[in-house]
Coordinates of N, CA and C in Angstrom, one line a residue:
X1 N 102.2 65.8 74.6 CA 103.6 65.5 74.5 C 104.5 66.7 75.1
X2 N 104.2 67.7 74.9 CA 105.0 69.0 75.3 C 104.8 69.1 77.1
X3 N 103.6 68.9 76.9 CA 103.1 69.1 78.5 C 104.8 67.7 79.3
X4 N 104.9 66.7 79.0 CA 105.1 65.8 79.6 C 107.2 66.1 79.6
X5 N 107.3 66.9 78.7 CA 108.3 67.3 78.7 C 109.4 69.1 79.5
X6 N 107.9 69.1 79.6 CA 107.9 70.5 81.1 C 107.6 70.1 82.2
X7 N 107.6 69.0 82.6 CA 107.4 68.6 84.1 C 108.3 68.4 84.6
X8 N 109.6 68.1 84.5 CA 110.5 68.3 84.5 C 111.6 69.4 85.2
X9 N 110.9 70.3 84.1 CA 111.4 71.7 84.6 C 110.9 72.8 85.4
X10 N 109.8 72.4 85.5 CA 109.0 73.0 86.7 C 108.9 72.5 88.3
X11 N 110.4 72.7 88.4 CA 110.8 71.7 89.8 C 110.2 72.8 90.5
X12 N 110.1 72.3 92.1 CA 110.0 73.5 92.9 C 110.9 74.4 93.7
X13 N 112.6 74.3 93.4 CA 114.0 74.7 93.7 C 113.6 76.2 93.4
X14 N 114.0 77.1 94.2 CA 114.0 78.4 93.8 C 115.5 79.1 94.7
X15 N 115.7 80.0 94.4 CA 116.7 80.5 93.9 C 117.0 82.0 95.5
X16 N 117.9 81.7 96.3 CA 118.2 82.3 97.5 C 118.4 83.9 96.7
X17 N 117.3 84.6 96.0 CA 117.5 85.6 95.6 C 116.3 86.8 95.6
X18 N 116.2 88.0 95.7 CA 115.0 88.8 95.5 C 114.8 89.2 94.2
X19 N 113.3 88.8 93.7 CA 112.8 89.0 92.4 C 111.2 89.6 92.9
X20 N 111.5 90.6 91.5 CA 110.0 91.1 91.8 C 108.7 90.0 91.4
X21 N 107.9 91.0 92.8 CA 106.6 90.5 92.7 C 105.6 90.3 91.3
X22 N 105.8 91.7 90.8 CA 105.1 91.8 89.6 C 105.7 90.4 88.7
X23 N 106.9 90.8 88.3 CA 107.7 90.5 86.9 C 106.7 88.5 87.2
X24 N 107.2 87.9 88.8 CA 106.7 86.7 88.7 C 105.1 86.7 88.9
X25 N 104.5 87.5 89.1 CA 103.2 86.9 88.9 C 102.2 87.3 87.1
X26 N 103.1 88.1 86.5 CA 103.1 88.4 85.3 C 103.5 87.0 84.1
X27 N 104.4 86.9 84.6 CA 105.2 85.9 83.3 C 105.0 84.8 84.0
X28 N 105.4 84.3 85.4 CA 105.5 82.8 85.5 C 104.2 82.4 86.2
X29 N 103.2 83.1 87.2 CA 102.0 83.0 87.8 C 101.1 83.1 86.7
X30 N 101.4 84.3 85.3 CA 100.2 84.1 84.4 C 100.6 83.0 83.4
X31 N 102.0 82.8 83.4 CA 102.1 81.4 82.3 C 101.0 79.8 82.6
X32 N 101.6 79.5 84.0 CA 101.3 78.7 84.8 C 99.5 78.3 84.7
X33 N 99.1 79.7 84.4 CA 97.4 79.8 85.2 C 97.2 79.3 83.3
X34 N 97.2 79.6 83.0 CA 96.7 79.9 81.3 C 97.2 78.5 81.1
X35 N 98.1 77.9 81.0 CA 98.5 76.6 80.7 C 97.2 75.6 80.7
X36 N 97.2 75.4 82.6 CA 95.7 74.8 83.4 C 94.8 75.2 82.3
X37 N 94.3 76.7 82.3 CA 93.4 76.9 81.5 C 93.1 76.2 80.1
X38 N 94.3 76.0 79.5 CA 94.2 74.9 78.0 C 93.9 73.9 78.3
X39 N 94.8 73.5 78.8 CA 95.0 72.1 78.8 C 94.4 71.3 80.0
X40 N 94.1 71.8 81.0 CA 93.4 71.0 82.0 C 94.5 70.4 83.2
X41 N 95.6 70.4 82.9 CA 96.6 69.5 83.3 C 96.7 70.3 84.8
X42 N 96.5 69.1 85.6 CA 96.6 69.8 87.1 C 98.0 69.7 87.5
X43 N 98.9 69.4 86.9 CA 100.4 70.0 87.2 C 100.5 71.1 87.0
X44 N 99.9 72.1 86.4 CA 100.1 73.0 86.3 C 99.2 73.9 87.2
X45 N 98.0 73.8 87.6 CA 97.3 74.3 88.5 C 98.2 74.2 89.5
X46 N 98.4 72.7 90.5 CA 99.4 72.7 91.4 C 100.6 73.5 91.2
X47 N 101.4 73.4 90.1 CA 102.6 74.4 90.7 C 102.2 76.0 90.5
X48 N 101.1 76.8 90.0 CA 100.8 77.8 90.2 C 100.4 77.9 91.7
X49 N 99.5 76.8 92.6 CA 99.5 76.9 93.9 C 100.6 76.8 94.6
X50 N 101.4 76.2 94.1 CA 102.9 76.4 94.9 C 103.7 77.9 95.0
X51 N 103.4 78.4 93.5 CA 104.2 79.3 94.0 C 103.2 80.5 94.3
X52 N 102.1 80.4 94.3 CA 101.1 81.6 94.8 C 101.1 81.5 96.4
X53 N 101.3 80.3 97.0 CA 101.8 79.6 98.5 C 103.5 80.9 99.1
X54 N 104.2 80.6 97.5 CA 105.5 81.6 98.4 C 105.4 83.1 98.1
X55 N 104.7 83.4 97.2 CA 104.5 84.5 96.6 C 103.9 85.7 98.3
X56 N 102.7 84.9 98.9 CA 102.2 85.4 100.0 C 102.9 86.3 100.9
X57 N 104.1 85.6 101.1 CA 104.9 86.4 102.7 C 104.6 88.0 102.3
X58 N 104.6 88.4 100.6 CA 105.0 89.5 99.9 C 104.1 90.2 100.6
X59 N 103.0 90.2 100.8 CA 101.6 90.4 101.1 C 101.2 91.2 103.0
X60 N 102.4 90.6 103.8 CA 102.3 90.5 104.9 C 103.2 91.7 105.4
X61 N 102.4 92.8 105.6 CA 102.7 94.2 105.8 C 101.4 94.8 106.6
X62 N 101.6 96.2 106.9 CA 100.4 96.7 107.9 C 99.4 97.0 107.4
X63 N 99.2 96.8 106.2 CA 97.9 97.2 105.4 C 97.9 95.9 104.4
X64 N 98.3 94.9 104.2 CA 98.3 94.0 103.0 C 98.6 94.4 101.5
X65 N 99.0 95.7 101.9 CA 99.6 96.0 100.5 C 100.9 95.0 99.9
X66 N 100.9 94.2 99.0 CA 102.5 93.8 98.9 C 103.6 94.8 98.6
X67 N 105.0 94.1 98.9 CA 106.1 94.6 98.6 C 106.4 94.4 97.4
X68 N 107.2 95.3 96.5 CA 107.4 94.9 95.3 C 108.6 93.5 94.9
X69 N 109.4 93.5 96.0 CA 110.3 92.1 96.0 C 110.4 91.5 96.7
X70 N 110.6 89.8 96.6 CA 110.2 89.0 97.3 C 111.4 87.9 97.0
X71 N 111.7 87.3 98.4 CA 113.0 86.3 98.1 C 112.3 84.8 98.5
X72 N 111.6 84.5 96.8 CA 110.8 83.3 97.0 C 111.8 82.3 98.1
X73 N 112.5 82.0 98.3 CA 113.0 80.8 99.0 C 113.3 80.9 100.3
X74 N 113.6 82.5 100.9 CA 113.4 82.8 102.3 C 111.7 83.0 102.3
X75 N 111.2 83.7 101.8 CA 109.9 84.5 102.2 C 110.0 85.9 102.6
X76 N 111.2 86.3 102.7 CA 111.7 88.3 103.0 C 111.1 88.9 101.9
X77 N 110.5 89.7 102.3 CA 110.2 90.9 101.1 C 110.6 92.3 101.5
X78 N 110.6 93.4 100.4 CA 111.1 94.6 100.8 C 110.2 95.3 99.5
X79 N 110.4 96.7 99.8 CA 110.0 97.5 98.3 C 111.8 98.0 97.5
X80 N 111.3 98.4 96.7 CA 112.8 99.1 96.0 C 112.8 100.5 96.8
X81 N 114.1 100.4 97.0 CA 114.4 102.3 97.5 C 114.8 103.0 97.0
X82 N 114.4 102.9 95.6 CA 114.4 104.3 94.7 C 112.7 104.4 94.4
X83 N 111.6 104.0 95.3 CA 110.2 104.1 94.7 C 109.6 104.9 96.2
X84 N 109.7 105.8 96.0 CA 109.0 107.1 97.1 C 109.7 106.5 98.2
X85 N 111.0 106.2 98.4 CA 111.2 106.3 99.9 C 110.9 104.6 100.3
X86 N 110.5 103.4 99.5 CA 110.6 102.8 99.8 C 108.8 101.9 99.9
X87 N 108.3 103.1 98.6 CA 106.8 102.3 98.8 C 106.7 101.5 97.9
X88 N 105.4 100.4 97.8 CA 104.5 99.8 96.5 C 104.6 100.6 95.8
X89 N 104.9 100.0 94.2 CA 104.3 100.9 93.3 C 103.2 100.6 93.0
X90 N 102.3 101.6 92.5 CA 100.5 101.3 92.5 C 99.9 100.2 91.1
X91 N 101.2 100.8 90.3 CA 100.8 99.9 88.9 C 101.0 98.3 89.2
X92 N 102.0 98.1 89.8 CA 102.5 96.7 90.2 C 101.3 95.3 90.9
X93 N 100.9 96.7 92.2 CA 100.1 96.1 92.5 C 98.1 95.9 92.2
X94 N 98.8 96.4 91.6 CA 97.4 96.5 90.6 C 96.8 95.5 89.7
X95 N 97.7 94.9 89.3 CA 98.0 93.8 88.0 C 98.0 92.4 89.0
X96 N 97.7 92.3 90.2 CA 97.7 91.0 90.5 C 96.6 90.5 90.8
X97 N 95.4 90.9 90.4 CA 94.2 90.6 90.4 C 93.4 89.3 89.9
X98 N 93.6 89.3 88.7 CA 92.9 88.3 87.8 C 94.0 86.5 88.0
X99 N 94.8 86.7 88.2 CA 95.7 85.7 88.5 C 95.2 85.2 89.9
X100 N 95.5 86.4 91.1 CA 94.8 85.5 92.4 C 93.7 85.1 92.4
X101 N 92.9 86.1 91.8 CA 91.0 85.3 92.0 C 91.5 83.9 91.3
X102 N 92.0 84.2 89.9 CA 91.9 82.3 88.9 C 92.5 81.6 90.1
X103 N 93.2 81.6 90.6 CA 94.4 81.0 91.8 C 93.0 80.5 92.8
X104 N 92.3 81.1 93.3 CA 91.4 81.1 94.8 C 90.2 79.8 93.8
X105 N 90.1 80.2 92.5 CA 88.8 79.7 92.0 C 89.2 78.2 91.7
X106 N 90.0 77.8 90.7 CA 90.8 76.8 90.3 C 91.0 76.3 92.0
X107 N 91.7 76.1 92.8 CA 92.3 75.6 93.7 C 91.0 75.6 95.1
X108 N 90.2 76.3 94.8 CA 89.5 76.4 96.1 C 89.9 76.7 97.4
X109 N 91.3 77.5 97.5 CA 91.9 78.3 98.0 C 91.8 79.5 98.9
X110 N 90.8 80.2 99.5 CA 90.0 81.6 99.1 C 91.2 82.6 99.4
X111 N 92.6 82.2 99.9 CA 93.6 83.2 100.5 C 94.3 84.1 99.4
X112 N 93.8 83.5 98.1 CA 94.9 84.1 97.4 C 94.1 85.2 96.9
X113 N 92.4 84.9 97.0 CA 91.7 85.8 96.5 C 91.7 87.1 97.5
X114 N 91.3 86.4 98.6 CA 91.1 87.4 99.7 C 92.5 88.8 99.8
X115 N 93.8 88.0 99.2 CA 95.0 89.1 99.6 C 94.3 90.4 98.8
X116 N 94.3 90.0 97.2 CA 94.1 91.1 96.6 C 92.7 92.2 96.6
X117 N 91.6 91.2 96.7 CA 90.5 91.9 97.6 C 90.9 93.0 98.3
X118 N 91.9 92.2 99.5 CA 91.9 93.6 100.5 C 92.7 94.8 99.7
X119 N 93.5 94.8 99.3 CA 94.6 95.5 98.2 C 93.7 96.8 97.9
X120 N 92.4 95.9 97.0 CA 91.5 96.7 96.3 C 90.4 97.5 97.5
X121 N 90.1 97.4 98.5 CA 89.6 97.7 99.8 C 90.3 98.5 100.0
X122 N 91.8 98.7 100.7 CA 92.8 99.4 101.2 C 92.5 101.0 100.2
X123 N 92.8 100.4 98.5 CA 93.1 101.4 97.4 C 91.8 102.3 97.5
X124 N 90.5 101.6 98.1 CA 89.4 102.4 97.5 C 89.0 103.4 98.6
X125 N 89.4 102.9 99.5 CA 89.1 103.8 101.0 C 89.8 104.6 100.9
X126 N 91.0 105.2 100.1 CA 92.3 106.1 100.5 C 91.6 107.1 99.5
X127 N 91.7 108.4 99.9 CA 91.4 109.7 99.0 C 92.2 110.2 98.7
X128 N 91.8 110.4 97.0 CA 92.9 110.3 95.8 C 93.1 112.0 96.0
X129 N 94.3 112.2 95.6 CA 94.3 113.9 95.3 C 94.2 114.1 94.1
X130 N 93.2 115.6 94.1 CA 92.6 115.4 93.1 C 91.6 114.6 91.8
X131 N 91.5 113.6 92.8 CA 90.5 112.4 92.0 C 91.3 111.3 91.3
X132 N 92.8 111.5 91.5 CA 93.8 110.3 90.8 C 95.0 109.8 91.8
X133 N 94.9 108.4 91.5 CA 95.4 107.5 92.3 C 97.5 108.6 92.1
X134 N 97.7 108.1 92.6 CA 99.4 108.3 93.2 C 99.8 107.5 92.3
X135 N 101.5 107.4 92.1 CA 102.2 106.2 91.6 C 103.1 105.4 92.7
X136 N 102.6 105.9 94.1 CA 103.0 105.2 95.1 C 102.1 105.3 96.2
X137 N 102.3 104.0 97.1 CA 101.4 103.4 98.4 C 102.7 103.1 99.7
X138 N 102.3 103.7 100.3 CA 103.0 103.0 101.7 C 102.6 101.7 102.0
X139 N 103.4 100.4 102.3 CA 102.6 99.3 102.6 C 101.9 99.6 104.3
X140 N 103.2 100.1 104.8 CA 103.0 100.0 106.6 C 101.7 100.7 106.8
X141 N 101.8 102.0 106.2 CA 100.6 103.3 106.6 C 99.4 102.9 106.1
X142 N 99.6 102.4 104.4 CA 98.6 103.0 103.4 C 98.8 104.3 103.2
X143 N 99.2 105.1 103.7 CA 99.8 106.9 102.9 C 100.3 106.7 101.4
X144 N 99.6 107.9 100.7 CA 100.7 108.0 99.4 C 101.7 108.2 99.6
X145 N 102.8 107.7 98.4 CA 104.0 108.6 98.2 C 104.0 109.1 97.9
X146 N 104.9 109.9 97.1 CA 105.3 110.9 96.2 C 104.2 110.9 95.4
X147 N 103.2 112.3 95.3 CA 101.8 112.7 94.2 C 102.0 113.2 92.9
X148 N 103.5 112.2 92.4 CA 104.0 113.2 91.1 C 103.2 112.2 90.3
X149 N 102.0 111.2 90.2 CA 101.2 110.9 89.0 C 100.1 111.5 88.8
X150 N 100.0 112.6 89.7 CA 99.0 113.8 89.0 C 99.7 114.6 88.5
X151 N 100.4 115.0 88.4 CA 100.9 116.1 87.7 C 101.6 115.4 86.5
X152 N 102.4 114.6 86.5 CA 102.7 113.6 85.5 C 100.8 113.8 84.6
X153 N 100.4 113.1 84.7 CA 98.9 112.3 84.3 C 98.5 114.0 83.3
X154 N 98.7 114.8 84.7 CA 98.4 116.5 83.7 C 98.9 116.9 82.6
X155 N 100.4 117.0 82.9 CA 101.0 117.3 82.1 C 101.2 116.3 80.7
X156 N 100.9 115.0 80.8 CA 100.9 114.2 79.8 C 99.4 114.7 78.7
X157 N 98.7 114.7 79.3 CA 97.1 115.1 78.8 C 97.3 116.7 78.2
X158 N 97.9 117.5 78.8 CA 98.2 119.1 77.9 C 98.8 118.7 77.0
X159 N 100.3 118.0 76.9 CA 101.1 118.0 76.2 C 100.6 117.1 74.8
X160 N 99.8 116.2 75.0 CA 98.4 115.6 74.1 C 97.7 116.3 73.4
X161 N 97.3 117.3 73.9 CA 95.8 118.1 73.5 C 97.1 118.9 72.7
X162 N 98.1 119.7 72.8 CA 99.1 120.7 72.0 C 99.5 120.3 71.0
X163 N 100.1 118.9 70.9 CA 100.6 118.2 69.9 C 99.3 118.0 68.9
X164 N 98.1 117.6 69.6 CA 97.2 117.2 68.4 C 97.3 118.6 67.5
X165 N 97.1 119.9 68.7 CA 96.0 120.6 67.9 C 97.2 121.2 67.2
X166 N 98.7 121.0 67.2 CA 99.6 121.4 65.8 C 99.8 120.3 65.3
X167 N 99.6 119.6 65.3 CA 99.3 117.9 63.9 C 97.7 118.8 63.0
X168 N 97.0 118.8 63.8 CA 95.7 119.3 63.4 C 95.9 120.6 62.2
X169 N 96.9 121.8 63.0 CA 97.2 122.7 62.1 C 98.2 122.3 61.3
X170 N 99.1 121.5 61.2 CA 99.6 121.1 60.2 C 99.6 120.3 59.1
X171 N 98.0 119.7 59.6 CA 97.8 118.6 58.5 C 96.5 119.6 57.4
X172 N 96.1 120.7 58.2 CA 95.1 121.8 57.2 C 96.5 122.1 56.2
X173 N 97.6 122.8 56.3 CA 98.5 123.5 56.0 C 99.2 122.6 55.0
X174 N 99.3 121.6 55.1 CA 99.9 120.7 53.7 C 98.4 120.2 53.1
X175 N 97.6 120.0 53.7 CA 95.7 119.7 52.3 C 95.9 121.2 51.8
X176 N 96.4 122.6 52.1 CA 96.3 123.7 51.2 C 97.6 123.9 50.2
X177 N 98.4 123.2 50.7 CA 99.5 123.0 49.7 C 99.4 122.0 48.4
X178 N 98.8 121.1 49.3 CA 98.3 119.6 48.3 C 97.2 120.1 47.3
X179 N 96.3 121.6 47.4 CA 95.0 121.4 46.8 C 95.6 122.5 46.1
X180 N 96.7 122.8 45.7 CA 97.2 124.3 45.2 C 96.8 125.5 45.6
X181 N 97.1 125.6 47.1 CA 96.7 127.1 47.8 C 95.4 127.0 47.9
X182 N 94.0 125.8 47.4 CA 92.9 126.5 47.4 C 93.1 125.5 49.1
X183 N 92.2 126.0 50.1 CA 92.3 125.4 51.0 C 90.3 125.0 51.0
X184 N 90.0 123.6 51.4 CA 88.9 123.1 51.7 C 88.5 123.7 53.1
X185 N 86.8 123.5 52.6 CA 86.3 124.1 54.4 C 86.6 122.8 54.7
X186 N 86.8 122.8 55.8 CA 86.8 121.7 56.8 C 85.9 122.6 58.7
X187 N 85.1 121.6 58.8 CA 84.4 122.1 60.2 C 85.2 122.0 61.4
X188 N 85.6 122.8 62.9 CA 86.1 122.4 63.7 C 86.1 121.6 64.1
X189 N 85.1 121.0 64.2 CA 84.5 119.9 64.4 C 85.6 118.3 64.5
X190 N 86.1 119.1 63.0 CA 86.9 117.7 62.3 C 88.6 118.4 63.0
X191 N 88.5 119.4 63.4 CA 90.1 119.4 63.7 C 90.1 119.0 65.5
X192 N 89.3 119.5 65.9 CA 89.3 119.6 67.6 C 89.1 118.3 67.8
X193 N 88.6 117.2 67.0 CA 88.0 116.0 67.3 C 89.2 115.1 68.1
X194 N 90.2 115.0 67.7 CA 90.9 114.7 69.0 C 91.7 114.9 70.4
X195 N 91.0 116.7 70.1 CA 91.1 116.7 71.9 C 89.5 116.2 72.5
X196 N 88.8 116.4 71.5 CA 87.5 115.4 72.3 C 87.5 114.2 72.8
X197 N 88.1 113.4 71.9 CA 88.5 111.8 72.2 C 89.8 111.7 73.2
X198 N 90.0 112.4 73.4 CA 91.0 112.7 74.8 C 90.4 113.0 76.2
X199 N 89.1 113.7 76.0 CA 88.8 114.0 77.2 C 87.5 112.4 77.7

């Protein structure tokens, strides 16, 4: 019954505007796929193939990296230029994985699989600095952008390990208040344990 009252609204009219790539293959490409998935209803497989059909132009750059915005109704895409100068962001493109393979599998399709494939081809051939991906990709080059997600990534991870190990000393320092000045042995073991589980 519900199914027969969303068909309706799932016209194929879209909108002379740029929306990101992610945001739509997140919410309306994973709504779409998971639907099919319940219910079987090949309306819904079909309009996921429709719009994984406009979704593509995004894709069409010197490396197959996509663009992060796309004007489903022209097929123009661009990146934002406040993201390194105008790159992919890496998380964005990252997340489109499991949606295009279901897309290629469901539909027998293999284009939609193949885009992200290459994506992940492109990403694995490129040498990470320091052993961690960037938070930006050139589409045209494949060059990183800006390598502030290693130092970000570092500095997140010190600032982790500092904080435990004064939670750690602060949580000895109220059990010696709590036990009336007598303080329990407790093993290092038990206080360093979460910069272990960090590393």
């Amino acid at each position: 019954m519900a199914v027969s009252r969303m068909k309706p609204v799932l016209g194929t009219r879209t909108q002379n505007s740029e929306i990101s790539l992610f945001e739509t293959n997140i919410r309306f490409m994973g709504s779409l796929l998971a639907c099919y998935a319940l219910t079987g209803d090949v309306m819904f497989r079909d309009k996921a193939a429709q719009l994984g059909e406009r979704m593509l132009p995004a894709f069409q750059t010197g490396t197959g990296i996509p663009h992060s915005l796309i004007n489903l109704h022209t097929g123009a895409s661009k990146n934002y230029g406040w993201a390194s100068g105008g790159c992919s962001i890496l998380s964005e493109i990252g997340t489109m994985h499991l949606e295009f393979t279901y897309l290629s599998d469901i539909t027998g399709n293999p284009v939609f699989k193949s885009k992200v494939e290459n994506v992940r081809k492109v990403l694995k051939n490129q040498e990470k600095p320091k052993g961690l991906y960037p938070n930006y990709i050139n589409p045209k080059t494949g060059n990183w952008g800006q390598h502030e997600g290693e130092t970000k990534a570092e500095k997140q991870l010190e600032r982790r390990r500092k904080t435990d190990r004064e939670n750690a000393k602060h949580g000895m320092k109220l059990e010696k208040e709590k036990n009336g000045g007598a303080m329990e042995q407790r093993s290092m073991s038990d206080v360093n344990m979460a910069d272990a589980l960090l590393l």
